[in-house]
PDB file of C-alpha atoms in Angstrom:
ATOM      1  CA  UNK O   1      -1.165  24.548  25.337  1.00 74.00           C
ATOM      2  CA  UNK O   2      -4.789  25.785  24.865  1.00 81.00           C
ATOM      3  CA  UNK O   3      -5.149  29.724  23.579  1.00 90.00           C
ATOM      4  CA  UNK O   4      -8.165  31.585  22.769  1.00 94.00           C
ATOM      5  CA  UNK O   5      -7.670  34.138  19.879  1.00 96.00           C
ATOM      6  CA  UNK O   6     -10.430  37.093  19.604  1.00 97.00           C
ATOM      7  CA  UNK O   7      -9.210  38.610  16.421  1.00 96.00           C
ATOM      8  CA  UNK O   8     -10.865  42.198  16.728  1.00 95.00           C
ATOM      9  CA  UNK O   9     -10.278  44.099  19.569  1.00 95.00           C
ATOM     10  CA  UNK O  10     -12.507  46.694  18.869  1.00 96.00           C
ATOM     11  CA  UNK O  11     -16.278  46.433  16.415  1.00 97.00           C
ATOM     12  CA  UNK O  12     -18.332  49.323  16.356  1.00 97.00           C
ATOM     13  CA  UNK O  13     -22.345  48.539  14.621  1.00 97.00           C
ATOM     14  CA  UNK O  14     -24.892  50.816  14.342  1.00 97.00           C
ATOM     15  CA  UNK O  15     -28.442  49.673  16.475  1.00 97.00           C
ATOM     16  CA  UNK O  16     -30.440  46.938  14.462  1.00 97.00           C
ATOM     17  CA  UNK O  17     -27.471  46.003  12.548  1.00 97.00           C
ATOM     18  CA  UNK O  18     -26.193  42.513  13.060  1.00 97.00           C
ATOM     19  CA  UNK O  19     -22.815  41.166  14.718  1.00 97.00           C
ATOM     20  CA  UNK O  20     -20.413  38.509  14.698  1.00 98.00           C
ATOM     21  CA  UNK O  21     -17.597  38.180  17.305  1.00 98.00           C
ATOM     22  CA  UNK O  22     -15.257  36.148  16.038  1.00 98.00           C
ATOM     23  CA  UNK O  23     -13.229  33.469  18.413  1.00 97.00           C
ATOM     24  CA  UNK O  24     -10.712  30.739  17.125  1.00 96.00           C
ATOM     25  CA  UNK O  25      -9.423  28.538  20.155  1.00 94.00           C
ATOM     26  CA  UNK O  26      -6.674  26.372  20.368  1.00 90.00           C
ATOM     27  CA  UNK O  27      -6.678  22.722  22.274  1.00 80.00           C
ATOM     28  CA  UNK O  28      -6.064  19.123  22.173  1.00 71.00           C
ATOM     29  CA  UNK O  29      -9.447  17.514  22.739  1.00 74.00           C
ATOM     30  CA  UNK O  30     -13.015  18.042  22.635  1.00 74.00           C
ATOM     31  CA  UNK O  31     -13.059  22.078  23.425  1.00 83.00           C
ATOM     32  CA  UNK O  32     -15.641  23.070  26.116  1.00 89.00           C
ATOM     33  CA  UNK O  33     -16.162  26.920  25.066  1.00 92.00           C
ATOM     34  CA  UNK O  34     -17.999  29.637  26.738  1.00 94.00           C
ATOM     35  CA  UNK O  35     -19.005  33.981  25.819  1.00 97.00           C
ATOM     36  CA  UNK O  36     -18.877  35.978  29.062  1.00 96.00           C
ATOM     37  CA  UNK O  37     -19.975  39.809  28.521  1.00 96.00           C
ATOM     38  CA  UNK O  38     -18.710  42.400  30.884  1.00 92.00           C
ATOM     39  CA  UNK O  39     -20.826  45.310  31.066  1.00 89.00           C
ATOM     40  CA  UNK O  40     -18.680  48.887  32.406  1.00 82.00           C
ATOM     41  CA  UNK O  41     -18.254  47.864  36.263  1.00 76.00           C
ATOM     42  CA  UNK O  42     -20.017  45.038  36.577  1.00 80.00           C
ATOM     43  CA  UNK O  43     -18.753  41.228  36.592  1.00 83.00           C
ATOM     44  CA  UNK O  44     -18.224  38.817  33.632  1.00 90.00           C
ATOM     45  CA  UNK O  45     -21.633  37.292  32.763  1.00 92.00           C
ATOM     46  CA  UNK O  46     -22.285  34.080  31.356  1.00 92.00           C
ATOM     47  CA  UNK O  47     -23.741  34.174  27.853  1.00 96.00           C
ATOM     48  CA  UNK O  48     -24.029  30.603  26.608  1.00 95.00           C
ATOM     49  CA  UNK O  49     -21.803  27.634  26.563  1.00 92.00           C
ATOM     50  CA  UNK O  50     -20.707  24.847  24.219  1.00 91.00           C
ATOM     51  CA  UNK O  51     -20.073  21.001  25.755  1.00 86.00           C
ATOM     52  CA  UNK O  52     -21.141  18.982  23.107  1.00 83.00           C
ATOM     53  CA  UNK O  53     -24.033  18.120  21.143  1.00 86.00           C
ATOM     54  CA  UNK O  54     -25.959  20.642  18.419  1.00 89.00           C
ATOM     55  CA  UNK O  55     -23.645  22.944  17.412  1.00 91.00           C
ATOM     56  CA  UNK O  56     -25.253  25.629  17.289  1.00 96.00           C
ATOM     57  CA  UNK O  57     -26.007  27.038  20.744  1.00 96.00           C
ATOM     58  CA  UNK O  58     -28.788  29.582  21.897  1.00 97.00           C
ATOM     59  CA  UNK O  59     -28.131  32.070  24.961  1.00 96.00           C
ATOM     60  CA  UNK O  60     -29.325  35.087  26.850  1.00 95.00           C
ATOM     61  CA  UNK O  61     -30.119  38.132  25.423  1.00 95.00           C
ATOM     62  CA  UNK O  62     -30.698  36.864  21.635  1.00 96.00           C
ATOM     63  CA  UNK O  63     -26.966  35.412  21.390  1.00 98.00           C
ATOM     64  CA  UNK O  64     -26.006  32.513  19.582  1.00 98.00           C
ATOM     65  CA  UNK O  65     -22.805  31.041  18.938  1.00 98.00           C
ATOM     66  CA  UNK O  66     -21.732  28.492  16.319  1.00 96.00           C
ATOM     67  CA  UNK O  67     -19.029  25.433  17.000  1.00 94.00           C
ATOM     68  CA  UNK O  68     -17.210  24.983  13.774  1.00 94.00           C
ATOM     69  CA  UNK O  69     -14.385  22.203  14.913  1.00 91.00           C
ATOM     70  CA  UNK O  70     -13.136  21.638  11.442  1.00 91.00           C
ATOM     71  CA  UNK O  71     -12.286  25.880  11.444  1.00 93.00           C
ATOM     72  CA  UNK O  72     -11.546  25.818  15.052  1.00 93.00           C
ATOM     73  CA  UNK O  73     -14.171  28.765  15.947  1.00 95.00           C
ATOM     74  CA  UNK O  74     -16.973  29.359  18.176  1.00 97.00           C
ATOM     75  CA  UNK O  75     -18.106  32.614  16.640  1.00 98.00           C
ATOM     76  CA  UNK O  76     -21.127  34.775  18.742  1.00 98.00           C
ATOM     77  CA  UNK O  77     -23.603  36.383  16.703  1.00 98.00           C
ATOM     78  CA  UNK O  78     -27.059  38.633  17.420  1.00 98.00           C
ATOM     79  CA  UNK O  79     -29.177  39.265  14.364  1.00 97.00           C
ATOM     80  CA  UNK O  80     -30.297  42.955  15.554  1.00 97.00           C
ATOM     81  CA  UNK O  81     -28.002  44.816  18.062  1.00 97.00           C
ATOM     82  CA  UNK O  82     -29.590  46.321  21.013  1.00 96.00           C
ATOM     83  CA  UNK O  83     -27.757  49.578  22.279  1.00 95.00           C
ATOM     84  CA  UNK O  84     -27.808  47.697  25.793  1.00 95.00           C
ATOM     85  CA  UNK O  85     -25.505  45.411  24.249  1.00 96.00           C
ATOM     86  CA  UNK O  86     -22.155  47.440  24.459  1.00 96.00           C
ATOM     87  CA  UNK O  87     -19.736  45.948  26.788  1.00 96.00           C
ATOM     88  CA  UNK O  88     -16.776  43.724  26.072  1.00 95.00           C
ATOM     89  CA  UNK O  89     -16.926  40.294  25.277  1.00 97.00           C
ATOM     90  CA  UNK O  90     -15.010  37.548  25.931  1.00 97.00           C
ATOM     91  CA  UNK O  91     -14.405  33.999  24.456  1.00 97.00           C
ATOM     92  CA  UNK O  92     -12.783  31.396  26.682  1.00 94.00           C
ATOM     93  CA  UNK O  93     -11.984  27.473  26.806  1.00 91.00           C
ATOM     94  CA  UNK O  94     -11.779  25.137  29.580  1.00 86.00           C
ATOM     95  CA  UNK O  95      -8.096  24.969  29.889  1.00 64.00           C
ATOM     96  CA  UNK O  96      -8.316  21.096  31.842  1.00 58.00           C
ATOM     97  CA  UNK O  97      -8.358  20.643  35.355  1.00 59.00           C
ATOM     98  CA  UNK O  98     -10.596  18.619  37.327  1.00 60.00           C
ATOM     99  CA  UNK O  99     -13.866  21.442  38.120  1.00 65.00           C
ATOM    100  CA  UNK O 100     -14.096  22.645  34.218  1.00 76.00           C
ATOM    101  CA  UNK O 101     -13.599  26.193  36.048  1.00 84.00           C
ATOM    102  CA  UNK O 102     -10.284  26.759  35.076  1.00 87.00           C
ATOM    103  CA  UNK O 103     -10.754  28.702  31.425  1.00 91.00           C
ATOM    104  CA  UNK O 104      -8.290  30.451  29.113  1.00 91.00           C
ATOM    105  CA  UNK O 105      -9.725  33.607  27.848  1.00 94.00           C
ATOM    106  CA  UNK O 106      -9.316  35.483  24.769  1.00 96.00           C
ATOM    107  CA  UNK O 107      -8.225  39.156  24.833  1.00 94.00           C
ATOM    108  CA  UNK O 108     -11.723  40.320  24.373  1.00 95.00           C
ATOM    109  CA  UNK O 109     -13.485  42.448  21.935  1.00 97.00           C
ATOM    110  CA  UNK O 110     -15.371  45.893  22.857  1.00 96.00           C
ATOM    111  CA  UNK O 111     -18.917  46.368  20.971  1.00 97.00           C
ATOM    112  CA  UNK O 112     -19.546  49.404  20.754  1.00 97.00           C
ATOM    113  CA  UNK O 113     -23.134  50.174  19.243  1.00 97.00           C
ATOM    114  CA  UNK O 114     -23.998  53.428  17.457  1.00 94.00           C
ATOM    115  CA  UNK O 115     -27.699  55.186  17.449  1.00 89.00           C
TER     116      UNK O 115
ATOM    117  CA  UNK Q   1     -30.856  36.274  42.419  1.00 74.00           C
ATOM    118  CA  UNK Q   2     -27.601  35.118  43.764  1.00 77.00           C
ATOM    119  CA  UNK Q   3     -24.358  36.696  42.890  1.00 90.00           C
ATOM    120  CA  UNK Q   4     -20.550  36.576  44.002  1.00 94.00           C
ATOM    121  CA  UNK Q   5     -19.383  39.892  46.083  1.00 95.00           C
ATOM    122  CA  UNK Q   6     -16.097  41.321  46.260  1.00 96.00           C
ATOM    123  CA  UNK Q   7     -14.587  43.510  48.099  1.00 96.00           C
ATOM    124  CA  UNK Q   8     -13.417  46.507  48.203  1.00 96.00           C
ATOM    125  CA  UNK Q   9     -14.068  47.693  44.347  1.00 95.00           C
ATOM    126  CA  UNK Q  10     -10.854  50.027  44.286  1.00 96.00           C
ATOM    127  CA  UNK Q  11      -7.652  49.517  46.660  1.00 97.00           C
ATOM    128  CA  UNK Q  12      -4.842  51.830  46.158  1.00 98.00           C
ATOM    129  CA  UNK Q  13      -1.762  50.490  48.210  1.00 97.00           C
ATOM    130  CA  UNK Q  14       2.058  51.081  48.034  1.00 97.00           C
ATOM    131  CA  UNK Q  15       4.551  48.852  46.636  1.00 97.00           C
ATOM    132  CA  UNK Q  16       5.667  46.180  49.286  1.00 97.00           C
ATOM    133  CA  UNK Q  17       2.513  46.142  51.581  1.00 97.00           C
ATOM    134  CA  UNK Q  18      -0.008  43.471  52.073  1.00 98.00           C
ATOM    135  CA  UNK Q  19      -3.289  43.615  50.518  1.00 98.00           C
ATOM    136  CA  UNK Q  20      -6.137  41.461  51.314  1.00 98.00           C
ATOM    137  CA  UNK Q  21      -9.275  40.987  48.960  1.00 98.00           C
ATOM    138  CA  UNK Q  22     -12.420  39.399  50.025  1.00 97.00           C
ATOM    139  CA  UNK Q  23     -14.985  37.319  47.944  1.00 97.00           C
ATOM    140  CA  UNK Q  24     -18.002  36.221  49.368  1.00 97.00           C
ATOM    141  CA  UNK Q  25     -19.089  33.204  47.112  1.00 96.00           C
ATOM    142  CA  UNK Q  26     -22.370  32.634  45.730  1.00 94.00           C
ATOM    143  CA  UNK Q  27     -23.595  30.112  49.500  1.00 91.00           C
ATOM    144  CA  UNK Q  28     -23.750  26.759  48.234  1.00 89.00           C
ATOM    145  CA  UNK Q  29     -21.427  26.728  45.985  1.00 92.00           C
ATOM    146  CA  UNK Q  30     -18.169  24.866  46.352  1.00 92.00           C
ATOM    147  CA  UNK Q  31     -15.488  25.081  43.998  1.00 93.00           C
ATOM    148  CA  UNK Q  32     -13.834  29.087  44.227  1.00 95.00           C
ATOM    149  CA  UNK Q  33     -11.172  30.580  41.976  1.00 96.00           C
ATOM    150  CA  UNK Q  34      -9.451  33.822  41.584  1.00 97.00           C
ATOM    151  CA  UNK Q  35      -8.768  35.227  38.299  1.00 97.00           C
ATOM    152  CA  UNK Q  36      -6.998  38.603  37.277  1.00 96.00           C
ATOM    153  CA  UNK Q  37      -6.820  41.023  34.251  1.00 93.00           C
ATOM    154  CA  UNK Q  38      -3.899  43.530  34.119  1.00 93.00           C
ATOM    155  CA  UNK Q  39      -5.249  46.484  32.079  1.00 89.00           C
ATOM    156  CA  UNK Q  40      -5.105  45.700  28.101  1.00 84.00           C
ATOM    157  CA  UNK Q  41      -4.209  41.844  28.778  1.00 88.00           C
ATOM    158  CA  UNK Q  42      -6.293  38.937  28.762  1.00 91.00           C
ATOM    159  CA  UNK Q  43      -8.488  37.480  32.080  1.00 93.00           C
ATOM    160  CA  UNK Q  44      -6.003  34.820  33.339  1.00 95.00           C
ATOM    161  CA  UNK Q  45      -6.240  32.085  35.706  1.00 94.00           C
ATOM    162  CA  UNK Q  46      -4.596  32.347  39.181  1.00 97.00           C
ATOM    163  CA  UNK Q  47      -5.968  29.478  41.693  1.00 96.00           C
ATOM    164  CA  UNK Q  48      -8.917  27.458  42.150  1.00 94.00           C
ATOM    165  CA  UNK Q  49     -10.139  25.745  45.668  1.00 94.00           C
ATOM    166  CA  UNK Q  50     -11.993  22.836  46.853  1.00 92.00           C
ATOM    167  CA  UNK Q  51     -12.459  21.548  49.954  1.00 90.00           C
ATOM    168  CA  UNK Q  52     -10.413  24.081  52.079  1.00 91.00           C
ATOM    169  CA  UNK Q  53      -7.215  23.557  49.875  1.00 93.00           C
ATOM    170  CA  UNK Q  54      -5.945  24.543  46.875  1.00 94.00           C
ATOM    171  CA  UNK Q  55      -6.889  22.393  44.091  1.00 91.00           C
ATOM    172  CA  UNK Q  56      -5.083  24.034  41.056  1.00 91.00           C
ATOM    173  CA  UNK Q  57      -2.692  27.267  40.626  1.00 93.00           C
ATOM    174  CA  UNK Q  58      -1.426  28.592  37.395  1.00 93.00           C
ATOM    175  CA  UNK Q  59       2.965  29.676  37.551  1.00 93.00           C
ATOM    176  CA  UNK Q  60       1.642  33.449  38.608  1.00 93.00           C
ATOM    177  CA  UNK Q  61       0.185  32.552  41.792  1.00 96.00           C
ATOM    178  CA  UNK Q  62       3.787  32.182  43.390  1.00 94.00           C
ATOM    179  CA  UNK Q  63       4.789  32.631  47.025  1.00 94.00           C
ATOM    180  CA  UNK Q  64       3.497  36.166  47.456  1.00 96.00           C
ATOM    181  CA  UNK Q  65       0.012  34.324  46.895  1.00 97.00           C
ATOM    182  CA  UNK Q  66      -2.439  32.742  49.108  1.00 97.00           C
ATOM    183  CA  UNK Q  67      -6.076  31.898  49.338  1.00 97.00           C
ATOM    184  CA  UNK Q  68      -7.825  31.553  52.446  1.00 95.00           C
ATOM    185  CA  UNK Q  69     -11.708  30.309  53.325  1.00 93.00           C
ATOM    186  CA  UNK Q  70     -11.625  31.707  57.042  1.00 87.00           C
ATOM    187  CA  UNK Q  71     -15.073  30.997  57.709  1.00 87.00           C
ATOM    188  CA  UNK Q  72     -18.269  29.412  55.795  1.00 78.00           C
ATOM    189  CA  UNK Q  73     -18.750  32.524  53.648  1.00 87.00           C
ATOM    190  CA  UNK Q  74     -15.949  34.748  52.739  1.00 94.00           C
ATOM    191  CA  UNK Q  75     -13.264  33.465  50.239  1.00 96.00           C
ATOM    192  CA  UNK Q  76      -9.962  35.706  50.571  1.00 97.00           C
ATOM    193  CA  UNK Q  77      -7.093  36.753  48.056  1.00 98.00           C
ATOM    194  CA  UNK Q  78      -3.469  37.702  50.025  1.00 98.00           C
ATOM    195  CA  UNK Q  79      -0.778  39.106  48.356  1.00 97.00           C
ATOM    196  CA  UNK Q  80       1.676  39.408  50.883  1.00 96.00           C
ATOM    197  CA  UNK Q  81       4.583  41.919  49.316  1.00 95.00           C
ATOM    198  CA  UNK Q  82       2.799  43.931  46.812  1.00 97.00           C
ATOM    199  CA  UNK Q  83       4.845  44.591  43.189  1.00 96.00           C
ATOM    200  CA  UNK Q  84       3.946  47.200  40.588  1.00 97.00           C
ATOM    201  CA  UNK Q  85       3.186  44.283  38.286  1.00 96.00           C
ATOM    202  CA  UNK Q  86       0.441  42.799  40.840  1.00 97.00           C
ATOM    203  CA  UNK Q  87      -1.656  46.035  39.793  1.00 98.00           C
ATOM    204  CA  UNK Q  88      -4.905  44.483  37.486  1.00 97.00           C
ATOM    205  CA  UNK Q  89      -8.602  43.678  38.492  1.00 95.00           C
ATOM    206  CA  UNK Q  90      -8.992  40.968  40.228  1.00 97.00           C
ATOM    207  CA  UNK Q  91     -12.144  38.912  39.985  1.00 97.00           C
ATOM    208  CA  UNK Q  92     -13.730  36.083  42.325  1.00 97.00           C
ATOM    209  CA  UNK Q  93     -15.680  33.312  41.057  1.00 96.00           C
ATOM    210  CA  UNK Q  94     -17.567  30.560  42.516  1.00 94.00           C
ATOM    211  CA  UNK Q  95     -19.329  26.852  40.815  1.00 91.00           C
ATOM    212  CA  UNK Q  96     -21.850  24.593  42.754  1.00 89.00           C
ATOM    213  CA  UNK Q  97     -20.179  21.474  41.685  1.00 83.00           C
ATOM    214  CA  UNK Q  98     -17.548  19.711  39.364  1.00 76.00           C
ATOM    215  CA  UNK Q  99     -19.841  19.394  36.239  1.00 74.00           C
ATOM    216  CA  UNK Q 100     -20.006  21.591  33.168  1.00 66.00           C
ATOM    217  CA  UNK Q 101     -22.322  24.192  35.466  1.00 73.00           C
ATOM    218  CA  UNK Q 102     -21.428  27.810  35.013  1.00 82.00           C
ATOM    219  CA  UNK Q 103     -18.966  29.608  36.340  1.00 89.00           C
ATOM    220  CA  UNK Q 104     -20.359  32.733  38.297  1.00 92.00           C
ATOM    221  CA  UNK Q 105     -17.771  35.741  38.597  1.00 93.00           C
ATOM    222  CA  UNK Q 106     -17.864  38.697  41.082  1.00 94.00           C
ATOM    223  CA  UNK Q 107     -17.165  42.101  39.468  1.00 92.00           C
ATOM    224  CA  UNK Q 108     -13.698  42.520  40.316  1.00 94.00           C
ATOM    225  CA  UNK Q 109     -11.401  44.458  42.665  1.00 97.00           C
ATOM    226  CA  UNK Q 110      -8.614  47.132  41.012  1.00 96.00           C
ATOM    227  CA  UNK Q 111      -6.023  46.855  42.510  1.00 98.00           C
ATOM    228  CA  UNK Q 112      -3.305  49.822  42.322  1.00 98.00           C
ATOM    229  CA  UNK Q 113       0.435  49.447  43.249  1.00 97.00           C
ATOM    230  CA  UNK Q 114       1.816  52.544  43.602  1.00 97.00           C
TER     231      UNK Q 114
END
C-alpha cells in the first residue's frame, strides 16, 4: 500500500534562512505527488504538483520541490523564508482511484519561522 | 476567486446523535470528496463522489457514513450515531474533472463528540 512519510514533525528557521521539508513516499508505480500548506484556520492549499516530466517543479509562493525516484523523495524547498510562511505542510500521493483525488497524506510538518 | 465552503466551522454534539456537515463545492466542479484529520494524525481519505453516487470509500467510511448531493450546490457529510472516535476536522474538497487538475479543499469543520 502507498504511505507518505514526513520525517520532521516540527522545523523551526529563522526569516531569510532557507528550508527543506523533507517527504519520502511509498507506491507501486509512477507516484503523482503534491505539497498542500495549511495556514491556522484556513483550508489545505495547493502548492505545486509532480505528474511527470522535469523533475524539478516550481510553485506558488517561491516553492519548489524536487522528484528524486531513485531516493523515493519529493522534498519542498524555499531559498529565503518569509515569516508569512508558517503553517503546516503536507506531502501527499495519489493513492489510485479513477479521479487522481483520492491522496495519502503524510503526517505533516509545522514551520515555524523566527524574526 | 472560487473556493469550497463548509459548514459550520465548530460543532460540538453528544455521543450518539446525528450530525450533518455541509460543503458547498467550488460550482462547476464535479468530482467531491470528504477527508478527515483526527487531532495529531494524518489527513485521511473517507469518500469521493461522481455523478450522484459514491465512486470510492476508504474501510472508515462504514455504515454510520453517508454522503448526500441534495441539490445542485451543497455536498453533505452524515454521520448518523456519533462515537467519541468520529471527533477530527473534517474537510470538503471538490475537482472540475478526472485529470491530474488540483484538488481544491474547504477549511474544515471540528467536529467534537462529547
Amino acid at each position: 500500500a502507498q504511505s507518505v512519510t514526513q520525517p520532521d514533525i516540527h522545523i523551526t528557521v529563522s526569516e531569510g534562512a532557507s528550508l527543506e521539508l523533507r517527504c519520502n513516499y511509498s507506491y507501486g508505480a509512477t507516484p503523482y505527488l503534491f505539497w498542500y500548506v495549511q495556514s491556522p484556520g484556513q483550508g489545505l492549499q495547493l502548492l505545486l504538483k509532480y505528474f511527470s516530466g522535469d523533475t524539478l517543479v516550481q510553485g506558488i509562493k517561491g516553492f519548489e520541490a524536487e522528484f528524486k525516484r531513485s531516493q523515493s523523495s519529493f522534498n519542498l524547498r524555499k531559498p529565503s523564508v518569509h515569516w508569512s510562511d508558517a503553517a503546516e505542510y503536507f506531502c501527499a500521493v495519489v493513492a489510485g482511484g479513477t479521479s487522481y483525488g483520492k491522496l495519502t497524506f503524510g503526517q505533516g510538518t509545522i514551520l515555524t519561522v523566527h524574526p | 476567486e472560487p473556493e469550497v465552503t463548509q459548514t459550520p466551522s465548530h460543532q460540538v454534539t453528544q455521543m450518539g446523535q446525528e450530525v450533518i456537515l455541509r460543503c458547498v463545492p467550488i460550482s462547476n466542479h464535479l468530482y467531491f470528496y470528504w477527508y478527515r484529520q483526527i487531532l495529531g494524525q494524518k489527513v485521511e481519505f473517507l469518500v469521493s463522489f461522481y455523478n450522484n453516487e459514491i465512486s470510492e470509500k476508504s474501510e472508515i467510511f462504514d455504515d454510520q457514513f453517508s454522503v448526500e448531493r441534495p441539490d445542485g450546490s451543497n455536498f453533505t457529510l452524515k454521520i448518523r450515531s456519533t462515537k467519541l472516535e468520529d471527533s477530527a476536522m473534517y474537510f470538503c474538497a471538490s475537482k472540475r474533472g478526472s485529470n491530474t487538475g488540483e484538488l481544491f479543499f474547504g477549511e474544515g469543520s471540528r467536529l467534537t463528540v462529547l
